[in-house]
PDB file of C-alpha atoms in Angstrom:
ATOM      1  CA  MET A   1     115.876-114.095  56.465  1.00 94.00           C
ATOM      2  CA  LYS A   2     118.124-111.078  56.802  1.00 94.00           C
ATOM      3  CA  ALA A   3     121.900-111.424  56.941  1.00 94.00           C
ATOM      4  CA  SER A   4     121.852-110.109  60.521  1.00 94.00           C
ATOM      5  CA  GLU A   5     119.641-113.036  61.577  1.00 96.00           C
ATOM      6  CA  ALA A   6     122.210-115.637  60.523  1.00 96.00           C
ATOM      7  CA  ASP A   7     125.748-116.737  61.193  1.00 97.00           C
ATOM      8  CA  ILE A   8     127.105-116.620  57.641  1.00 98.00           C
ATOM      9  CA  LEU A   9     130.014-119.027  57.370  1.00 98.00           C
ATOM     10  CA  ILE A  10     132.416-118.345  54.524  1.00 98.00           C
ATOM     11  CA  VAL A  11     134.022-121.672  53.551  1.00 98.00           C
ATOM     12  CA  PRO A  12     136.898-121.136  51.100  1.00 98.00           C
ATOM     13  CA  GLY A  13     138.550-123.824  49.062  1.00 97.00           C
ATOM     14  CA  TYR A  14     142.118-124.867  48.324  1.00 96.00           C
ATOM     15  CA  THR A  15     144.657-122.063  49.075  1.00 96.00           C
ATOM     16  CA  ASN A  16     141.947-119.885  50.717  1.00 97.00           C
ATOM     17  CA  SER A  17     140.218-116.900  49.110  1.00 96.00           C
ATOM     18  CA  GLY A  18     142.528-113.929  48.690  1.00 95.00           C
ATOM     19  CA  PRO A  19     141.741-110.243  49.258  1.00 96.00           C
ATOM     20  CA  ASP A  20     140.175-109.784  45.801  1.00 96.00           C
ATOM     21  CA  HIS A  21     138.016-112.934  45.928  1.00 97.00           C
ATOM     22  CA  TRP A  22     134.256-112.416  46.208  1.00 98.00           C
ATOM     23  CA  GLN A  23     134.155-114.482  49.446  1.00 98.00           C
ATOM     24  CA  THR A  24     136.578-112.102  51.159  1.00 97.00           C
ATOM     25  CA  ARG A  25     134.676-109.077  49.877  1.00 97.00           C
ATOM     26  CA  TRP A  26     131.377-110.501  51.148  1.00 97.00           C
ATOM     27  CA  GLN A  27     132.932-111.327  54.516  1.00 97.00           C
ATOM     28  CA  ASN A  28     134.156-107.741  54.832  1.00 97.00           C
ATOM     29  CA  LYS A  29     130.715-106.320  53.971  1.00 96.00           C
ATOM     30  CA  LEU A  30     128.511-108.622  56.043  1.00 96.00           C
ATOM     31  CA  ALA A  31     128.772-108.022  59.798  1.00 95.00           C
ATOM     32  CA  SER A  32     127.426-111.510  60.557  1.00 96.00           C
ATOM     33  CA  ALA A  33     129.919-113.294  58.271  1.00 97.00           C
ATOM     34  CA  ARG A  34     133.021-115.125  59.418  1.00 97.00           C
ATOM     35  CA  ARG A  35     135.489-117.391  57.690  1.00 98.00           C
ATOM     36  CA  VAL A  36     136.098-121.021  58.519  1.00 98.00           C
ATOM     37  CA  GLU A  37     139.876-120.770  58.953  1.00 98.00           C
ATOM     38  CA  GLN A  38     141.990-123.799  58.171  1.00 98.00           C
ATOM     39  CA  ALA A  39     145.403-124.560  59.667  1.00 96.00           C
ATOM     40  CA  GLU A  40     146.845-125.571  56.297  1.00 95.00           C
ATOM     41  CA  TRP A  41     145.377-123.951  53.195  1.00 96.00           C
ATOM     42  CA  SER A  42     147.848-125.334  50.640  1.00 95.00           C
ATOM     43  CA  LYS A  43     147.882-128.961  51.848  1.00 93.00           C
ATOM     44  CA  PRO A  44     144.286-129.676  52.835  1.00 95.00           C
ATOM     45  CA  VAL A  45     143.579-132.763  54.906  1.00 95.00           C
ATOM     46  CA  ARG A  46     139.938-133.759  54.683  1.00 97.00           C
ATOM     47  CA  GLU A  47     139.592-134.829  58.319  1.00 97.00           C
ATOM     48  CA  ASP A  48     141.147-131.575  59.589  1.00 98.00           C
ATOM     49  CA  TRP A  49     139.092-129.336  57.309  1.00 98.00           C
ATOM     50  CA  VAL A  50     135.863-131.155  58.147  1.00 98.00           C
ATOM     51  CA  ALA A  51     136.599-131.041  61.897  1.00 98.00           C
ATOM     52  CA  ARG A  52     137.165-127.285  61.700  1.00 98.00           C
ATOM     53  CA  MET A  53     133.911-126.844  59.789  1.00 98.00           C
ATOM     54  CA  ILE A  54     132.001-128.888  62.390  1.00 98.00           C
ATOM     55  CA  ALA A  55     133.466-126.816  65.234  1.00 98.00           C
ATOM     56  CA  GLU A  56     132.544-123.519  63.535  1.00 97.00           C
ATOM     57  CA  VAL A  57     128.956-124.541  62.813  1.00 97.00           C
ATOM     58  CA  ASN A  58     128.436-126.014  66.283  1.00 96.00           C
ATOM     59  CA  ALA A  59     129.757-122.763  67.841  1.00 96.00           C
ATOM     60  CA  ALA A  60     127.154-120.681  66.006  1.00 96.00           C
ATOM     61  CA  THR A  61     124.630-118.715  68.042  1.00 95.00           C
ATOM     62  CA  LYS A  62     122.190-118.132  65.160  1.00 96.00           C
ATOM     63  CA  PRO A  63     121.003-120.291  62.265  1.00 96.00           C
ATOM     64  CA  VAL A  64     123.913-120.908  59.901  1.00 98.00           C
ATOM     65  CA  VAL A  65     124.057-120.011  56.223  1.00 98.00           C
ATOM     66  CA  ILE A  66     126.992-121.683  54.484  1.00 98.00           C
ATOM     67  CA  VAL A  67     128.727-119.833  51.643  1.00 98.00           C
ATOM     68  CA  ALA A  68     131.161-122.384  50.191  1.00 98.00           C
ATOM     69  CA  HIS A  69     133.446-122.160  47.172  1.00 98.00           C
ATOM     70  CA  SER A  70     135.281-124.988  45.438  1.00 97.00           C
ATOM     71  CA  LEU A  71     136.856-127.415  47.941  1.00 97.00           C
ATOM     72  CA  GLY A  72     134.833-125.621  50.614  1.00 98.00           C
ATOM     73  CA  VAL A  73     131.742-127.275  49.083  1.00 98.00           C
ATOM     74  CA  ALA A  74     133.238-130.743  49.674  1.00 98.00           C
ATOM     75  CA  THR A  75     134.285-129.729  53.185  1.00 98.00           C
ATOM     76  CA  ALA A  76     130.793-128.533  54.058  1.00 98.00           C
ATOM     77  CA  VAL A  77     128.922-131.591  52.801  1.00 98.00           C
ATOM     78  CA  HIS A  78     131.301-134.025  54.498  1.00 98.00           C
ATOM     79  CA  ALA A  79     130.766-132.175  57.801  1.00 98.00           C
ATOM     80  CA  LEU A  80     126.956-132.387  57.728  1.00 96.00           C
ATOM     81  CA  PRO A  81     126.485-135.731  59.515  1.00 95.00           C
ATOM     82  CA  HIS A  82     128.351-134.351  62.556  1.00 95.00           C
ATOM     83  CA  ILE A  83     126.715-130.944  62.833  1.00 96.00           C
ATOM     84  CA  GLU A  84     124.384-130.336  65.771  1.00 91.00           C
ATOM     85  CA  LYS A  85     123.226-126.766  65.068  1.00 92.00           C
ATOM     86  CA  LYS A  86     120.574-125.626  62.642  1.00 91.00           C
ATOM     87  CA  ILE A  87     121.693-124.848  59.129  1.00 97.00           C
ATOM     88  CA  ALA A  88     119.245-122.512  57.429  1.00 98.00           C
ATOM     89  CA  GLY A  89     120.724-122.934  53.945  1.00 98.00           C
ATOM     90  CA  ALA A  90     123.807-123.308  51.779  1.00 98.00           C
ATOM     91  CA  PHE A  91     125.080-121.233  48.850  1.00 98.00           C
ATOM     92  CA  LEU A  92     127.480-123.554  46.992  1.00 98.00           C
ATOM     93  CA  VAL A  93     129.749-122.264  44.230  1.00 98.00           C
ATOM     94  CA  ALA A  94     131.993-124.073  41.720  1.00 98.00           C
ATOM     95  CA  PRO A  95     132.127-127.594  43.195  1.00 97.00           C
ATOM     96  CA  PRO A  96     135.248-129.388  41.972  1.00 96.00           C
ATOM     97  CA  GLU A  97     135.165-132.939  40.638  1.00 96.00           C
ATOM     98  CA  VAL A  98     137.025-134.446  43.574  1.00 95.00           C
ATOM     99  CA  THR A  99     136.906-137.970  42.120  1.00 93.00           C
ATOM    100  CA  ASN A 100     138.428-136.975  38.766  1.00 89.00           C
ATOM    101  CA  PRO A 101     141.920-138.547  38.519  1.00 89.00           C
ATOM    102  CA  ARG A 102     143.072-135.545  36.429  1.00 85.00           C
ATOM    103  CA  ILE A 103     142.456-133.119  39.312  1.00 82.00           C
ATOM    104  CA  ARG A 104     145.560-131.259  40.490  1.00 79.00           C
ATOM    105  CA  PRO A 105     146.937-131.374  43.045  1.00 83.00           C
ATOM    106  CA  LYS A 106     146.170-135.082  43.450  1.00 84.00           C
ATOM    107  CA  HIS A 107     145.591-134.909  47.210  1.00 81.00           C
ATOM    108  CA  LEU A 108     142.350-133.000  46.580  1.00 87.00           C
ATOM    109  CA  MET A 109     140.882-136.375  45.565  1.00 92.00           C
ATOM    110  CA  THR A 110     140.904-137.312  49.262  1.00 94.00           C
ATOM    111  CA  PHE A 111     137.815-135.066  49.556  1.00 96.00           C
ATOM    112  CA  GLY A 112     135.822-137.395  47.306  1.00 95.00           C
ATOM    113  CA  PRO A 113     133.468-138.856  46.659  1.00 96.00           C
ATOM    114  CA  TYR A 114     130.668-136.470  47.532  1.00 97.00           C
ATOM    115  CA  PRO A 115     127.834-137.844  49.646  1.00 96.00           C
ATOM    116  CA  ARG A 116     124.701-138.095  47.505  1.00 96.00           C
ATOM    117  CA  ASP A 117     122.000-137.821  50.164  1.00 96.00           C
ATOM    118  CA  PRO A 118     119.595-134.887  49.807  1.00 98.00           C
ATOM    119  CA  LEU A 119     120.639-131.908  51.917  1.00 98.00           C
ATOM    120  CA  PRO A 120     118.321-131.311  54.887  1.00 96.00           C
ATOM    121  CA  PHE A 121     118.013-127.563  54.177  1.00 98.00           C
ATOM    122  CA  PRO A 122     117.525-125.297  51.143  1.00 98.00           C
ATOM    123  CA  SER A 123     120.568-124.999  48.915  1.00 98.00           C
ATOM    124  CA  LEU A 124     121.580-123.239  45.745  1.00 98.00           C
ATOM    125  CA  MET A 125     124.517-124.223  43.557  1.00 98.00           C
ATOM    126  CA  VAL A 126     126.184-121.879  41.080  1.00 98.00           C
ATOM    127  CA  ALA A 127     128.258-123.604  38.403  1.00 98.00           C
ATOM    128  CA  SER A 128     130.166-122.523  35.318  1.00 98.00           C
ATOM    129  CA  ARG A 129     130.176-124.198  31.931  1.00 98.00           C
ATOM    130  CA  ASN A 130     133.956-123.893  31.571  1.00 97.00           C
ATOM    131  CA  ASP A 131     135.226-124.452  35.110  1.00 96.00           C
ATOM    132  CA  PRO A 132     138.663-126.101  34.814  1.00 94.00           C
ATOM    133  CA  PHE A 133     138.067-127.967  38.107  1.00 94.00           C
ATOM    134  CA  GLY A 134     134.607-129.373  37.472  1.00 94.00           C
ATOM    135  CA  SER A 135     132.212-129.835  34.578  1.00 95.00           C
ATOM    136  CA  TYR A 136     128.759-128.316  34.480  1.00 98.00           C
ATOM    137  CA  ASP A 137     127.296-131.805  34.020  1.00 97.00           C
ATOM    138  CA  HIS A 138     128.987-132.954  37.221  1.00 96.00           C
ATOM    139  CA  ALA A 139     127.658-129.937  39.104  1.00 98.00           C
ATOM    140  CA  GLY A 140     124.182-130.653  37.744  1.00 98.00           C
ATOM    141  CA  ASP A 141     124.396-134.268  38.834  1.00 98.00           C
ATOM    142  CA  ILE A 142     125.325-133.475  42.435  1.00 98.00           C
ATOM    143  CA  ALA A 143     122.885-130.555  42.610  1.00 98.00           C
ATOM    144  CA  ASN A 144     120.170-132.978  41.569  1.00 98.00           C
ATOM    145  CA  ALA A 145     121.241-135.556  44.190  1.00 98.00           C
ATOM    146  CA  TRP A 146     121.342-132.911  46.928  1.00 98.00           C
ATOM    147  CA  GLY A 147     118.075-131.228  45.906  1.00 98.00           C
ATOM    148  CA  SER A 148     119.927-127.986  45.213  1.00 98.00           C
ATOM    149  CA  MET A 149     118.659-125.369  42.814  1.00 98.00           C
ATOM    150  CA  LEU A 150     121.253-125.086  40.029  1.00 98.00           C
ATOM    151  CA  VAL A 151     122.158-121.667  38.622  1.00 98.00           C
ATOM    152  CA  ASP A 152     123.997-121.614  35.289  1.00 98.00           C
ATOM    153  CA  ALA A 153     126.795-119.038  35.480  1.00 97.00           C
ATOM    154  CA  GLY A 154     127.617-119.420  31.790  1.00 97.00           C
ATOM    155  CA  GLU A 155     131.295-119.434  30.883  1.00 97.00           C
ATOM    156  CA  SER A 156     132.672-118.052  34.140  1.00 97.00           C
ATOM    157  CA  GLY A 157     135.729-120.204  34.782  1.00 96.00           C
ATOM    158  CA  HIS A 158     136.160-121.201  38.426  1.00 96.00           C
ATOM    159  CA  ILE A 159     134.135-118.189  39.627  1.00 97.00           C
ATOM    160  CA  ASN A 160     137.069-116.696  41.514  1.00 94.00           C
ATOM    161  CA  SER A 161     139.240-113.601  41.252  1.00 92.00           C
ATOM    162  CA  GLU A 162     141.404-115.242  38.552  1.00 91.00           C
ATOM    163  CA  SER A 163     138.327-115.572  36.333  1.00 93.00           C
ATOM    164  CA  GLY A 164     137.339-111.936  36.949  1.00 88.00           C
ATOM    165  CA  HIS A 165     134.914-112.576  39.801  1.00 90.00           C
ATOM    166  CA  GLY A 166     136.335-110.308  42.471  1.00 87.00           C
ATOM    167  CA  PRO A 167     133.283-108.195  43.298  1.00 88.00           C
ATOM    168  CA  TRP A 168     130.871-110.607  41.513  1.00 95.00           C
ATOM    169  CA  PRO A 169     127.753-108.386  41.624  1.00 94.00           C
ATOM    170  CA  GLU A 170     125.606-111.078  39.940  1.00 96.00           C
ATOM    171  CA  GLY A 171     126.519-113.481  42.740  1.00 96.00           C
ATOM    172  CA  THR A 172     125.636-110.861  45.347  1.00 96.00           C
ATOM    173  CA  MET A 173     122.172-110.485  43.815  1.00 97.00           C
ATOM    174  CA  VAL A 174     121.591-114.249  43.615  1.00 98.00           C
ATOM    175  CA  PHE A 175     122.768-114.687  47.220  1.00 98.00           C
ATOM    176  CA  ALA A 176     120.530-111.862  48.475  1.00 97.00           C
ATOM    177  CA  GLN A 177     117.520-113.421  46.768  1.00 97.00           C
ATOM    178  CA  PHE A 178     118.397-116.874  48.159  1.00 98.00           C
ATOM    179  CA  LEU A 179     118.869-115.465  51.671  1.00 97.00           C
ATOM    180  CA  SER A 180     115.521-113.650  51.541  1.00 97.00           C
ATOM    181  CA  LYS A 181     113.724-116.994  51.053  1.00 96.00           C
ATOM    182  CA  LEU A 182     115.313-118.741  54.053  1.00 97.00           C
ATOM    183  CA  GLN A 183     113.572-119.157  57.399  1.00 89.00           C
ATOM    184  CA  ALA A 184     115.326-117.993  60.572  1.00 75.00           C
TER     185      ALA A 184
END
């Protein structure tokens, strides 16, 4: 699949992805990419975020490729049972441990637990070994439950601009390879 054959939905996490974040950079470079905008980025409400995700996917005119980061991963998987359009695949990055009582802010726990059913489309998860919001073992466990291919990003923090992943060229290459294997 080529990027032009898909509706690429950028699904940011808590507080959105700023101008230097790799998601924003990808959105600006890919003509078929658009962001799932949330009404309240700093006080996420699971039902509102999921409803917005459902509306965006169901409005798509082409097969959807989800590109989710952090709390966007939880948003995307909770929306799946209500989505009517075809999802070609999902690129999932840095899933937080939303059931961990040490997570801050506490209201992010309302996005847990993750469903554990296998995803009905190809998916790839990129996880770091020193992500302050989720352990690599946790990412491996949910990737296994979902049938996602797990990519070890090494010690990359939360894979965001704060951890030095603004342009994230390695992620661009992994995403391009993943996209090339999807069916339109």
